[in-house]
Amino acid sequence: MFSGKLFGLCLKYAKNYPDAEDVLQDSFVTIFEKIHQYKYQGSFEGWAKRIAINTALKRYRSQSKLQIVKEIETSEEVTLEVDEVIETDFLLNSIQELPDKYRLVFNLYAMDHFSHKEISEMLNISVGTSKSNLSRARLILKEKIIAHRKQQEKA
Amino acid sequence: MEDNRNIDQLFRERLGDFEKKPNPELWSQIEGRLDNNKKRPFAYWWLYSGVAVVIIGFLLVPTLFENPKKPIQKIEQNITTAPTEDKLKQKDTITVFEKQPNVVNEAKENTRIAIQKKPIQKIEKPELNIHEKEEQNLRTPSSRIALSSILIQKSNSLSYEDAIVETPLQKKKEKSLVNLFDVVNDKDSLTDPTENTKKWAIQPTYAFTSSQSFNDASPIDRLLQSNPKSGSNASAFGISLTYKIGKKWAIRSGIHTHQAKFSTRNVNVVSGVTSSGLTGVTNTNNSLLVSDQLFVADSTTVSTLLNLNTSTMLVSNNAVIEHQYNYIEVPVEFRYDIFNKTEYSLGVISGISALFLNKNMIQLLLTDSSYLLGESNNLNSLNFSSNLGIDFNYAILENVYLNVNPMFKLHLNTFSRDSNGFRPYFWGVYSGIKYQF
């Protein structure tokens, strides 16, 4: 089944593991409920993926107001706990630790090839905000990778 | 810019087709939520069937009442006719005794008078065939011969009177009268079984009940969705009243206690969370405030908190959250006899209960202490359940029965909102001593 792929996607869009599980659960419930709406246009996987993305967006769009910028600082501490050997896990964690808006924009643009215009419509933000969020996300990720490499060199 | 593209590329390459198998537990949870969506019509079907049973029951009441009335009327008739008959017969015997020396003709005249005097009694006659037969058997052959000529003259229906009048010997008359009394008495006892007169039954009930859920959902918080849960056993007391509304039907009501108790295990409790950590925690909605000091959190939040803050301590990772809510239950149920012998009977019981909430409590149990978390805010104060069960009675004394009644009760609207798909049901073995009166 494509559940592995879908859960992978949820993990990227969610900020942590339990959140990803929640998103996956909600996605599957939606998929089963709306299965009759699937018109065999395009791949089923793509359709399911789109539902998962929408579910994740819905979740963080509504919660975004409660976002605290301070979280970036605290999350860096957590990064140090990550097992250095597993690079993929480190990358995933880096994404997950991004603030909600940055993470969503980065995922949509870099991973799922949406344009800034599409993203701005999906997230109800301006194209400018989408662009700046993307560059900030990249910046944070870059810093994290550099910090990570430095740490590996030390070790 | 190149750097930026590299970052995009790096993540895309490494995570673009990132796959991870979700926890298998997740499937059961999804299944639970989907089932919940599907089960709703089932629950409605259950409710409607319960209501239908009650309505059909009430519709049946008048028709059922007609049947038992008939035998009662018959009994009354027998009782009222029996003595008048005896009186009349006694009169007959007297007249016969007086006119014994007289000729047959005179006797004939006498009987005619007797016939004219008793037009009312004729109506009752068809029912008294047994008496007649009895009488005929007692008649001596000689009297029968004497009778024959008269019998021809009179209509067949009046032969009974004639028989009484014609019998020459008073001794035999008396005998037959005594026999008649016996027959009447016997008849009374035959058409008047105890079940028909004893319509009411009262029963103090004790029940062993068990609370269960169709799924592992938590009505307390979604945070506890993945924790193992279990229903608890409890006792219930009450009194039930049964009224027989027909040969096979009975209506049952009463008042009972009804307890529901569910435990959520392996709950993480942390202490020493500072207010700075708190905001993030409450925002992520991954923890519940227990007191100023204690929090309930999921495992990820716990590890995050422990990493963030040195003052954070894991108080327990196997605490139990106990959710107890009690009802006063008022059932309206119908019982249908599958079979009914004198010493035991077996029936099916179905109906609905109104449940009035009278206790609502959520507790956190640690190994050495417990905290009252408060009460559930999504419980309805009036709930309904649909009931189905089997009722077994065993006679231990006259009018006293030992009753065993396993029941299944499906709760229909326990929660007003946010039950997270939690669907409780109950089974219980109700037992008691039933007294019929």
Coordinates of C-alpha atoms in Angstrom, one line a residue:
Chain A
M1 CA 0.0 0.0 0.0
F2 CA 0.9 3.6 -0.3
S3 CA 0.4 4.2 3.4
G4 CA 4.2 4.4 3.9
K5 CA 4.5 7.1 1.3
L6 CA 1.5 8.9 2.8
F7 CA 2.8 8.7 6.3
G8 CA 6.2 9.9 5.1
L9 CA 4.5 13.0 3.6
C10 CA 2.5 13.5 6.9
L11 CA 5.8 13.4 8.8
K12 CA 7.3 16.1 6.7
Y13 CA 4.2 18.3 7.0
A14 CA 3.6 17.7 10.7
K15 CA 5.7 19.1 13.5
N16 CA 6.1 15.8 15.3
Y17 CA 5.4 12.1 15.2
P18 CA 2.0 12.1 17.0
D19 CA 0.9 15.1 14.9
A20 CA 1.8 13.2 11.8
E21 CA -0.2 10.2 13.0
D22 CA -3.2 12.5 13.6
V23 CA -2.8 14.0 10.1
L24 CA -2.6 10.5 8.6
Q25 CA -5.6 9.3 10.5
D26 CA -7.7 12.3 9.5
S27 CA -6.5 11.9 5.9
F28 CA -7.5 8.3 5.8
V29 CA -10.9 9.0 7.3
T30 CA -11.4 11.7 4.6
I31 CA -10.1 9.4 1.9
F32 CA -12.6 6.7 2.8
E33 CA -15.5 9.2 3.2
K34 CA -14.8 10.9 -0.1
I35 CA -13.7 7.8 -2.1
H36 CA -16.8 8.2 -4.3
Q37 CA -15.5 11.7 -5.3
Y38 CA -12.4 10.2 -6.8
K39 CA -13.1 10.2 -10.5
Y40 CA -10.2 8.1 -11.7
Q41 CA -8.6 11.2 -13.1
G42 CA -4.9 11.0 -12.4
S43 CA -3.3 8.6 -10.0
F44 CA -5.1 7.5 -6.9
E45 CA -1.9 8.1 -5.0
G46 CA -1.7 11.7 -6.2
W47 CA -5.3 12.2 -5.1
A48 CA -4.7 10.7 -1.7
K49 CA -1.5 12.8 -1.3
R50 CA -3.4 15.9 -2.1
I51 CA -6.0 15.0 0.6
A52 CA -3.1 14.5 3.1
I53 CA -1.5 17.8 2.2
N54 CA -4.9 19.6 2.6
T55 CA -5.5 17.9 5.9
A56 CA -2.1 19.0 7.2
L57 CA -2.6 22.6 5.9
K58 CA -5.9 22.8 7.5
R59 CA -4.4 21.7 10.8
Y60 CA -1.6 24.2 10.9
R61 CA -3.5 27.0 9.2
S62 CA -5.9 27.1 12.1
Q63 CA -3.2 26.7 14.7
S64 CA -0.8 29.2 13.2
K65 CA -2.1 32.1 15.3
L66 CA -0.8 30.4 18.4
Q67 CA 2.7 30.0 17.0
I68 CA 5.5 31.2 19.2
V69 CA 8.6 32.4 17.5
K70 CA 10.6 31.4 20.5
E71 CA 10.2 27.8 19.5
I72 CA 13.1 28.1 17.1
E73 CA 15.5 28.5 20.0
T74 CA 14.1 25.7 22.0
S75 CA 14.0 23.4 19.0
E76 CA 17.7 23.8 18.4
E77 CA 18.4 22.3 21.8
V78 CA 16.3 19.3 20.9
T79 CA 18.3 18.8 17.6
L80 CA 21.3 18.0 19.7
E81 CA 19.5 14.9 21.0
V82 CA 19.1 13.5 17.5
D83 CA 21.2 10.4 16.6
E84 CA 23.8 11.8 14.1
V85 CA 24.2 8.5 12.3
I86 CA 20.7 8.6 10.8
E87 CA 20.9 11.5 8.4
T88 CA 17.4 11.1 7.0
D89 CA 16.0 11.3 10.5
F90 CA 18.0 14.4 11.1
L91 CA 16.7 16.0 8.0
L92 CA 13.2 15.1 8.8
N93 CA 13.5 16.5 12.3
S94 CA 15.0 19.7 10.9
I95 CA 11.9 20.1 8.8
Q96 CA 9.6 19.2 11.6
E97 CA 11.2 21.8 13.9
L98 CA 10.6 24.6 11.5
P99 CA 7.8 27.0 12.5
D100 CA 4.5 25.8 11.0
K101 CA 4.3 28.4 8.2
Y102 CA 8.0 28.0 7.1
R103 CA 7.6 24.2 7.2
L104 CA 4.4 24.2 5.1
V105 CA 5.9 26.6 2.5
F106 CA 9.1 24.7 2.3
N107 CA 7.3 21.4 1.9
L108 CA 4.9 22.7 -0.7
Y109 CA 7.6 24.4 -2.8
A110 CA 10.7 22.2 -2.4
M111 CA 9.1 18.8 -2.0
D112 CA 5.8 19.0 -3.8
H113 CA 6.6 21.5 -6.6
F114 CA 3.8 24.0 -5.9
S115 CA 4.4 27.5 -7.2
H116 CA 4.5 30.5 -4.9
K117 CA 1.2 31.6 -6.4
E118 CA -0.5 28.2 -5.6
I119 CA 1.0 28.3 -2.1
S120 CA -0.2 31.8 -1.5
E121 CA -3.8 30.7 -2.4
M122 CA -3.5 27.5 -0.3
L123 CA -2.3 29.2 2.8
N124 CA -4.1 32.5 2.4
I125 CA -0.9 34.5 2.3
S126 CA 0.6 36.8 -0.2
V127 CA 3.2 35.6 -2.8
G128 CA 5.8 37.8 -1.0
T129 CA 5.1 36.2 2.3
S130 CA 5.4 32.8 0.7
K131 CA 8.8 33.7 -0.8
S132 CA 10.1 35.2 2.4
N133 CA 8.9 32.2 4.4
L134 CA 10.7 29.9 2.0
S135 CA 14.0 31.7 2.2
R136 CA 13.8 31.8 6.0
A137 CA 13.1 28.1 6.1
R138 CA 16.1 27.5 3.9
L139 CA 18.2 29.7 6.1
I140 CA 17.2 27.9 9.2
L141 CA 17.8 24.5 7.6
K142 CA 21.2 25.6 6.3
E143 CA 22.2 26.7 9.8
K144 CA 21.1 23.5 11.2
I145 CA 23.0 21.4 8.7
I146 CA 26.1 23.5 9.3
A147 CA 25.7 23.1 13.1
H148 CA 25.1 19.4 12.6
R149 CA 28.2 19.0 10.5
K150 CA 30.4 20.8 12.9
Q151 CA 29.1 18.6 15.7
Q152 CA 29.9 15.5 13.6
E153 CA 33.4 16.7 13.0
K154 CA 33.9 17.2 16.7
A155 CA 32.7 13.7 17.4
Chain B
M1 CA 21.1 31.3 -4.5
E2 CA 23.1 28.2 -5.4
D3 CA 23.2 27.3 -1.8
N4 CA 19.5 27.6 -1.5
R5 CA 18.9 25.3 -4.5
N6 CA 21.3 22.9 -2.9
I7 CA 19.3 22.8 0.2
D8 CA 16.1 22.2 -1.7
Q9 CA 17.8 19.5 -3.7
L10 CA 19.3 17.9 -0.6
F11 CA 15.9 17.7 1.1
R12 CA 14.2 16.6 -2.1
E13 CA 16.7 13.9 -2.8
R14 CA 16.7 12.6 0.8
L15 CA 13.1 13.1 1.7
G16 CA 11.3 13.4 -1.6
D17 CA 10.3 9.8 -1.6
F18 CA 10.5 9.4 2.1
E19 CA 8.4 6.5 3.3
K20 CA 7.7 5.3 6.7
K21 CA 5.3 2.6 7.9
P22 CA 2.8 4.0 10.3
N23 CA 2.3 2.3 13.6
P24 CA -0.1 -0.6 13.1
E25 CA -2.2 0.7 16.1
L26 CA -3.1 3.6 13.9
W27 CA -5.1 1.3 11.6
S28 CA -7.3 0.1 14.4
Q29 CA -7.9 3.7 15.4
I30 CA -8.8 4.7 11.8
E31 CA -11.0 1.6 11.7
G32 CA -12.6 2.7 14.9
R33 CA -13.4 6.2 13.6
L34 CA -14.7 4.8 10.3
D35 CA -16.7 2.2 12.2
N36 CA -18.1 4.9 14.3
N37 CA -19.3 6.7 11.3
K38 CA -21.0 3.6 10.1
K39 CA -22.2 2.5 13.5
R40 CA -24.4 5.6 13.8
P41 CA -27.1 4.2 11.6
F42 CA -26.9 1.0 13.6
A43 CA -27.4 2.9 16.8
Y44 CA -30.4 4.6 15.4
W45 CA -31.7 1.3 14.2
W46 CA -31.3 0.0 17.7
L47 CA -33.0 3.0 19.2
Y48 CA -35.9 2.8 16.7
S49 CA -36.3 -0.9 17.3
G50 CA -36.5 -0.2 21.0
V51 CA -39.1 2.5 20.5
A52 CA -41.0 0.2 18.1
V53 CA -41.0 -2.6 20.7
V54 CA -42.5 -0.2 23.3
I55 CA -45.1 1.1 20.8
I56 CA -46.1 -2.3 19.6
G57 CA -46.2 -3.4 23.2
F58 CA -48.7 -0.6 24.1
L59 CA -50.7 -1.4 21.0
L60 CA -50.9 -5.0 22.0
V61 CA -52.1 -4.2 25.5
P62 CA -55.8 -3.7 24.7
T63 CA -55.9 -6.8 22.5
L64 CA -54.1 -8.8 25.1
F65 CA -56.5 -7.6 27.8
E66 CA -59.5 -9.0 25.9
N67 CA -58.3 -12.6 26.0
P68 CA -57.8 -13.0 29.7
K69 CA -61.1 -11.3 30.4
K70 CA -63.1 -14.1 28.8
P71 CA -62.0 -16.9 31.1
I72 CA -62.6 -14.6 34.0
Q73 CA -66.1 -14.0 32.9
K74 CA -66.7 -17.7 32.5
I75 CA -65.4 -18.3 36.0
E76 CA -67.7 -15.7 37.4
Q77 CA -70.6 -17.2 35.5
N78 CA -69.9 -20.6 36.9
I79 CA -69.7 -19.2 40.4
T80 CA -72.9 -17.3 40.1
T81 CA -74.8 -20.0 38.4
A82 CA -73.7 -22.8 40.6
P83 CA -75.5 -21.7 43.8
T84 CA -78.7 -20.7 42.0
E85 CA -78.8 -24.0 40.3
D86 CA -78.4 -25.8 43.6
K87 CA -81.2 -23.8 45.1
L88 CA -83.4 -24.6 42.2
K89 CA -82.5 -28.2 42.4
Q90 CA -83.2 -28.3 46.0
K91 CA -86.6 -26.9 45.3
D92 CA -87.0 -29.5 42.8
T93 CA -86.1 -32.2 45.1
I94 CA -88.6 -30.9 47.6
T95 CA -91.4 -30.8 45.2
V96 CA -90.5 -34.2 43.9
F97 CA -90.4 -35.6 47.3
E98 CA -93.8 -34.2 48.2
K99 CA -95.3 -35.5 45.0
Q100 CA -93.6 -38.8 45.0
P101 CA -96.8 -40.8 45.6
N102 CA -98.5 -39.0 42.7
V103 CA -98.9 -40.4 39.3
V104 CA -96.6 -39.7 36.3
N105 CA -99.1 -37.2 34.9
E106 CA -98.9 -35.0 37.9
A107 CA -95.2 -35.1 37.8
K108 CA -95.4 -34.1 34.2
E109 CA -97.4 -31.1 35.1
N110 CA -95.0 -30.2 37.9
T111 CA -92.1 -30.2 35.5
R112 CA -93.9 -28.0 33.1
I113 CA -94.3 -25.4 35.8
A114 CA -90.7 -25.9 36.7
I115 CA -89.7 -25.3 33.1
Q116 CA -91.8 -22.1 32.9
K117 CA -90.2 -20.9 36.1
K118 CA -86.7 -21.3 34.8
P119 CA -86.4 -19.6 31.4
I120 CA -83.2 -17.8 32.6
Q121 CA -81.5 -21.0 33.5
K122 CA -81.9 -22.4 30.0
I123 CA -79.3 -20.0 28.7
E124 CA -76.7 -21.3 31.0
K125 CA -77.4 -24.8 30.2
P126 CA -75.0 -25.5 27.3
E127 CA -72.2 -24.8 29.7
L128 CA -73.3 -27.4 32.1
N129 CA -72.9 -30.5 29.9
I130 CA -70.7 -32.1 32.5
H131 CA -73.4 -31.8 35.1
E132 CA -75.9 -33.3 32.8
K133 CA -73.7 -36.3 31.9
E134 CA -73.0 -36.8 35.6
E135 CA -76.7 -36.8 36.2
Q136 CA -77.4 -39.2 33.4
N137 CA -74.9 -41.6 34.7
L138 CA -76.5 -41.7 38.1
R139 CA -79.9 -42.3 36.8
T140 CA -81.2 -45.8 37.4
P141 CA -82.3 -47.8 34.4
S142 CA -85.8 -48.0 35.9
S143 CA -86.2 -44.2 36.1
R144 CA -84.9 -43.9 32.6
I145 CA -87.7 -46.1 31.3
A146 CA -90.2 -44.1 33.2
L147 CA -88.7 -41.0 31.7
S148 CA -88.7 -42.1 28.1
S149 CA -92.3 -41.3 27.5
I150 CA -92.0 -37.9 28.9
L151 CA -88.8 -37.2 27.1
I152 CA -90.4 -37.8 23.8
Q153 CA -93.1 -35.2 24.6
K154 CA -90.6 -32.6 25.7
S155 CA -87.9 -30.9 23.7
N156 CA -84.5 -32.4 24.0
S157 CA -83.0 -29.3 25.6
L158 CA -85.1 -29.7 28.6
S159 CA -84.2 -33.2 29.4
Y160 CA -81.9 -32.1 32.1
E161 CA -84.8 -30.6 34.2
D162 CA -86.8 -33.7 33.6
A163 CA -84.1 -35.9 34.8
I164 CA -83.9 -34.1 38.0
V165 CA -87.6 -34.1 38.5
E166 CA -88.2 -37.7 37.5
T167 CA -85.6 -39.4 39.6
P168 CA -87.6 -41.2 42.1
L169 CA -85.2 -41.7 45.0
Q170 CA -84.1 -38.7 47.0
K171 CA -80.9 -40.4 48.1
K172 CA -79.7 -40.5 44.6
K173 CA -80.6 -36.9 44.2
E174 CA -78.6 -35.9 47.1
K175 CA -75.7 -37.9 45.9
S176 CA -75.9 -36.3 42.5
L177 CA -76.0 -32.9 44.2
V178 CA -73.0 -33.6 46.2
N179 CA -71.3 -34.7 42.9
L180 CA -72.5 -31.5 41.3
F181 CA -70.9 -29.4 44.0
D182 CA -67.7 -31.3 43.5
V183 CA -67.8 -30.8 39.8
V184 CA -68.4 -27.1 40.2
N185 CA -65.6 -26.8 42.6
D186 CA -63.3 -28.7 40.3
K187 CA -64.3 -26.6 37.4
D188 CA -63.5 -23.5 39.3
S189 CA -60.0 -24.7 40.1
L190 CA -59.4 -25.8 36.6
T191 CA -60.3 -22.6 34.8
D192 CA -58.7 -20.5 37.5
P193 CA -55.0 -21.2 37.5
T194 CA -52.9 -19.0 39.8
E195 CA -51.0 -17.3 36.9
N196 CA -54.1 -15.5 35.8
T197 CA -54.9 -14.0 39.1
K198 CA -51.4 -13.1 40.1
K199 CA -50.6 -10.4 37.6
W200 CA -48.1 -8.4 39.6
A201 CA -44.6 -9.4 40.5
I202 CA -42.0 -7.4 42.5
Q203 CA -38.4 -8.2 42.7
P204 CA -35.4 -6.6 44.5
T205 CA -32.5 -6.9 42.1
Y206 CA -28.8 -7.2 42.4
A207 CA -26.7 -7.1 39.3
F208 CA -23.1 -7.7 38.4
T209 CA -22.4 -5.4 35.5
S210 CA -19.5 -4.7 33.2
S211 CA -18.7 -1.5 31.2
Q212 CA -17.2 -2.0 27.8
S213 CA -16.5 0.0 24.7
F214 CA -16.6 -1.0 21.0
N215 CA -13.3 0.8 20.5
D216 CA -10.2 2.2 22.2
A217 CA -11.3 5.8 21.8
S218 CA -11.0 8.2 24.7
P219 CA -13.9 10.5 25.5
I220 CA -11.6 12.4 27.9
D221 CA -9.1 13.7 25.5
R222 CA -7.6 12.8 22.1
L223 CA -4.3 12.8 23.8
L224 CA -5.2 9.5 25.5
Q225 CA -6.4 7.9 22.3
S226 CA -3.6 5.4 22.1
N227 CA -3.4 4.5 25.7
P228 CA -4.7 1.1 26.7
K229 CA -8.1 1.2 28.2
S230 CA -10.5 -1.1 30.0
G231 CA -13.9 -1.1 31.4
S232 CA -14.5 -2.0 35.0
N233 CA -17.0 -4.3 36.7
A234 CA -19.5 -2.9 39.1
S235 CA -22.6 -3.7 41.0
A236 CA -26.1 -2.4 40.6
F237 CA -29.1 -2.5 42.8
G238 CA -32.7 -1.8 42.2
I239 CA -36.2 -3.0 42.3
S240 CA -38.3 -4.1 39.4
L241 CA -42.0 -4.4 39.0
T242 CA -43.6 -6.7 36.4
Y243 CA -47.2 -6.7 35.2
K244 CA -48.6 -9.5 33.2
I245 CA -50.5 -8.2 30.2
G246 CA -51.3 -11.4 28.5
K247 CA -50.7 -15.1 28.4
K248 CA -47.1 -14.6 27.1
W249 CA -46.5 -10.9 27.5
A250 CA -45.5 -8.9 30.5
I251 CA -44.3 -5.3 31.0
R252 CA -41.5 -4.6 33.3
S253 CA -40.3 -1.4 34.9
G254 CA -38.5 -0.3 38.0
I255 CA -35.6 1.7 39.3
H256 CA -32.0 0.7 39.3
T257 CA -28.5 2.1 39.9
H258 CA -26.3 1.9 36.9
Q259 CA -22.6 2.5 37.0
A260 CA -20.1 3.1 34.2
K261 CA -16.4 3.0 34.9
F262 CA -13.5 3.2 32.4
S263 CA -9.8 3.2 33.1
T264 CA -7.1 4.6 30.9
R265 CA -3.7 3.1 31.7
N266 CA -0.1 3.9 31.1
V267 CA -0.6 7.7 31.5
N268 CA 2.4 9.9 31.7
V269 CA 2.5 12.4 34.4
V270 CA 5.2 15.1 34.7
S271 CA 5.9 17.7 37.3
G272 CA 8.0 20.8 37.6
V273 CA 6.9 22.2 34.3
T274 CA 7.8 25.9 34.3
S275 CA 5.4 28.5 32.9
S276 CA 7.6 29.1 29.8
G277 CA 7.4 25.4 28.9
L278 CA 3.7 25.5 29.7
T279 CA 2.7 27.9 26.9
G280 CA 4.2 25.6 24.3
V281 CA 2.6 22.6 25.9
T282 CA -0.9 24.0 26.0
N283 CA -0.6 25.4 22.5
T284 CA 0.3 22.0 21.1
N285 CA -2.7 20.6 23.0
N286 CA -0.6 17.6 24.0
S287 CA -1.0 17.9 27.8
L288 CA -3.6 18.3 30.4
L289 CA -3.2 20.4 33.5
V290 CA -3.8 18.2 36.5
S291 CA -2.9 20.6 39.2
D292 CA -0.4 23.6 39.5
Q293 CA 2.3 21.0 39.5
L294 CA 1.2 18.0 37.5
F295 CA 0.6 17.5 33.9
V296 CA -0.6 14.6 31.8
A297 CA 1.3 14.4 28.5
D298 CA 1.9 12.0 25.7
S299 CA 5.3 10.3 25.4
T300 CA 6.7 12.7 22.8
T301 CA 5.8 15.8 24.8
V302 CA 7.3 14.1 27.9
S303 CA 10.6 13.6 26.2
T304 CA 10.6 17.1 24.8
L305 CA 9.8 18.5 28.2
L306 CA 12.5 16.5 29.9
N307 CA 15.0 17.7 27.3
L308 CA 13.9 21.3 27.6
N309 CA 13.8 21.7 31.2
T310 CA 16.0 20.2 33.9
S311 CA 13.4 20.8 36.6
T312 CA 10.9 18.6 34.8
M313 CA 10.4 15.2 36.3
L314 CA 8.5 12.2 35.1
V315 CA 6.3 11.4 38.1
S316 CA 4.8 8.3 36.6
N317 CA 4.5 6.6 33.3
N318 CA 1.8 4.2 34.3
A319 CA -0.7 6.3 36.1
V320 CA -4.4 5.5 35.6
I321 CA -7.1 7.9 34.7
E322 CA -10.4 6.6 36.0
H323 CA -13.6 7.9 34.6
Q324 CA -16.7 7.0 36.5
Y325 CA -20.3 8.1 35.9
N326 CA -23.4 6.7 37.5
Y327 CA -27.0 6.8 36.5
I328 CA -30.4 6.2 37.9
E329 CA -32.0 3.9 35.5
V330 CA -35.7 3.6 34.7
P331 CA -36.4 0.9 32.2
V332 CA -39.5 0.1 30.3
E333 CA -39.2 -3.4 29.0
F334 CA -41.4 -6.1 27.5
R335 CA -41.1 -9.7 28.3
Y336 CA -42.2 -12.5 26.0
D337 CA -42.5 -16.1 27.2
I338 CA -40.6 -18.6 25.1
F339 CA -41.8 -21.3 27.3
N340 CA -43.6 -21.4 30.6
K341 CA -43.8 -24.4 32.8
T342 CA -45.2 -24.4 36.3
E343 CA -41.7 -24.6 38.0
Y344 CA -39.7 -22.6 35.5
S345 CA -40.1 -20.1 32.6
L346 CA -37.8 -18.6 30.0
G347 CA -38.5 -15.3 28.2
V348 CA -36.9 -12.7 26.0
I349 CA -36.8 -9.1 27.3
S350 CA -36.4 -6.0 25.2
G351 CA -36.9 -2.3 25.8
I352 CA -35.4 1.0 26.6
S353 CA -34.1 2.7 29.7
A354 CA -33.9 6.3 30.6
L355 CA -30.7 7.1 32.4
F356 CA -30.4 10.0 34.7
L357 CA -26.8 11.1 35.4
N358 CA -26.1 11.4 39.1
K359 CA -22.4 11.0 39.4
N360 CA -19.6 12.2 37.2
M361 CA -16.0 12.0 38.2
I362 CA -12.6 11.8 36.7
Q363 CA -9.7 10.8 38.9
L364 CA -6.0 10.4 38.3
L365 CA -4.6 7.5 40.2
L366 CA -0.9 7.4 41.0
T367 CA 0.7 4.5 42.9
D368 CA 0.5 6.3 46.2
S369 CA -2.0 9.1 45.7
S370 CA -5.0 10.2 43.7
Y371 CA -6.1 13.5 42.3
L372 CA -9.6 14.5 41.4
L373 CA -9.3 15.9 37.9
G374 CA -12.9 17.1 37.9
E375 CA -15.9 15.9 35.9
S376 CA -16.5 15.2 32.3
N377 CA -18.0 18.2 30.6
N378 CA -19.4 16.3 27.6
L379 CA -21.7 13.8 29.4
N380 CA -25.4 14.2 28.8
S381 CA -27.5 14.4 31.9
L382 CA -30.2 12.3 30.3
N383 CA -29.1 9.2 28.4
F384 CA -31.0 6.4 26.9
S385 CA -30.1 2.8 26.4
S386 CA -31.5 0.0 24.3
N387 CA -31.8 -3.2 26.2
L388 CA -32.0 -6.9 25.2
G389 CA -31.8 -9.9 27.4
I390 CA -33.0 -13.3 28.5
D391 CA -35.2 -13.8 31.6
F392 CA -35.2 -17.0 33.5
N393 CA -37.4 -17.8 36.5
Y394 CA -37.3 -20.8 38.7
A395 CA -40.0 -21.5 41.3
I396 CA -38.6 -22.1 44.7
L397 CA -41.8 -21.6 46.6
E398 CA -45.4 -20.9 45.7
N399 CA -45.4 -17.5 44.1
V400 CA -41.7 -17.0 44.8
Y401 CA -39.3 -17.3 42.0
L402 CA -35.5 -17.2 41.6
N403 CA -34.9 -14.8 38.7
V404 CA -31.7 -14.7 36.6
N405 CA -31.7 -12.1 33.8
P406 CA -28.6 -11.4 31.7
M407 CA -29.0 -8.1 29.9
F408 CA -27.1 -6.3 27.1
K409 CA -27.5 -2.5 27.2
L410 CA -26.3 -0.2 24.5
H411 CA -26.0 3.4 25.4
L412 CA -27.4 5.7 22.8
N413 CA -26.4 9.3 23.6
T414 CA -23.9 9.3 26.4
F415 CA -21.9 12.3 25.1
S416 CA -23.0 15.7 23.9
R417 CA -19.8 16.2 21.9
D418 CA -16.2 15.3 21.5
S419 CA -16.6 11.6 22.4
N420 CA -13.7 10.9 20.0
G421 CA -15.7 7.9 18.7
F422 CA -16.1 6.3 22.1
R423 CA -19.0 4.0 22.2
P424 CA -19.9 2.4 25.5
Y425 CA -22.1 -0.7 26.1
F426 CA -22.9 -2.7 29.1
W427 CA -23.8 -6.2 30.0
G428 CA -24.9 -7.4 33.3
V429 CA -26.4 -10.4 35.0
Y430 CA -29.4 -9.2 37.0
S431 CA -30.7 -11.6 39.6
G432 CA -33.2 -11.6 42.5
I433 CA -36.1 -13.2 44.2
K434 CA -39.4 -12.5 42.4
Y435 CA -42.6 -12.4 44.4
Q436 CA -45.9 -12.8 42.6
F437 CA -49.0 -11.2 44.0

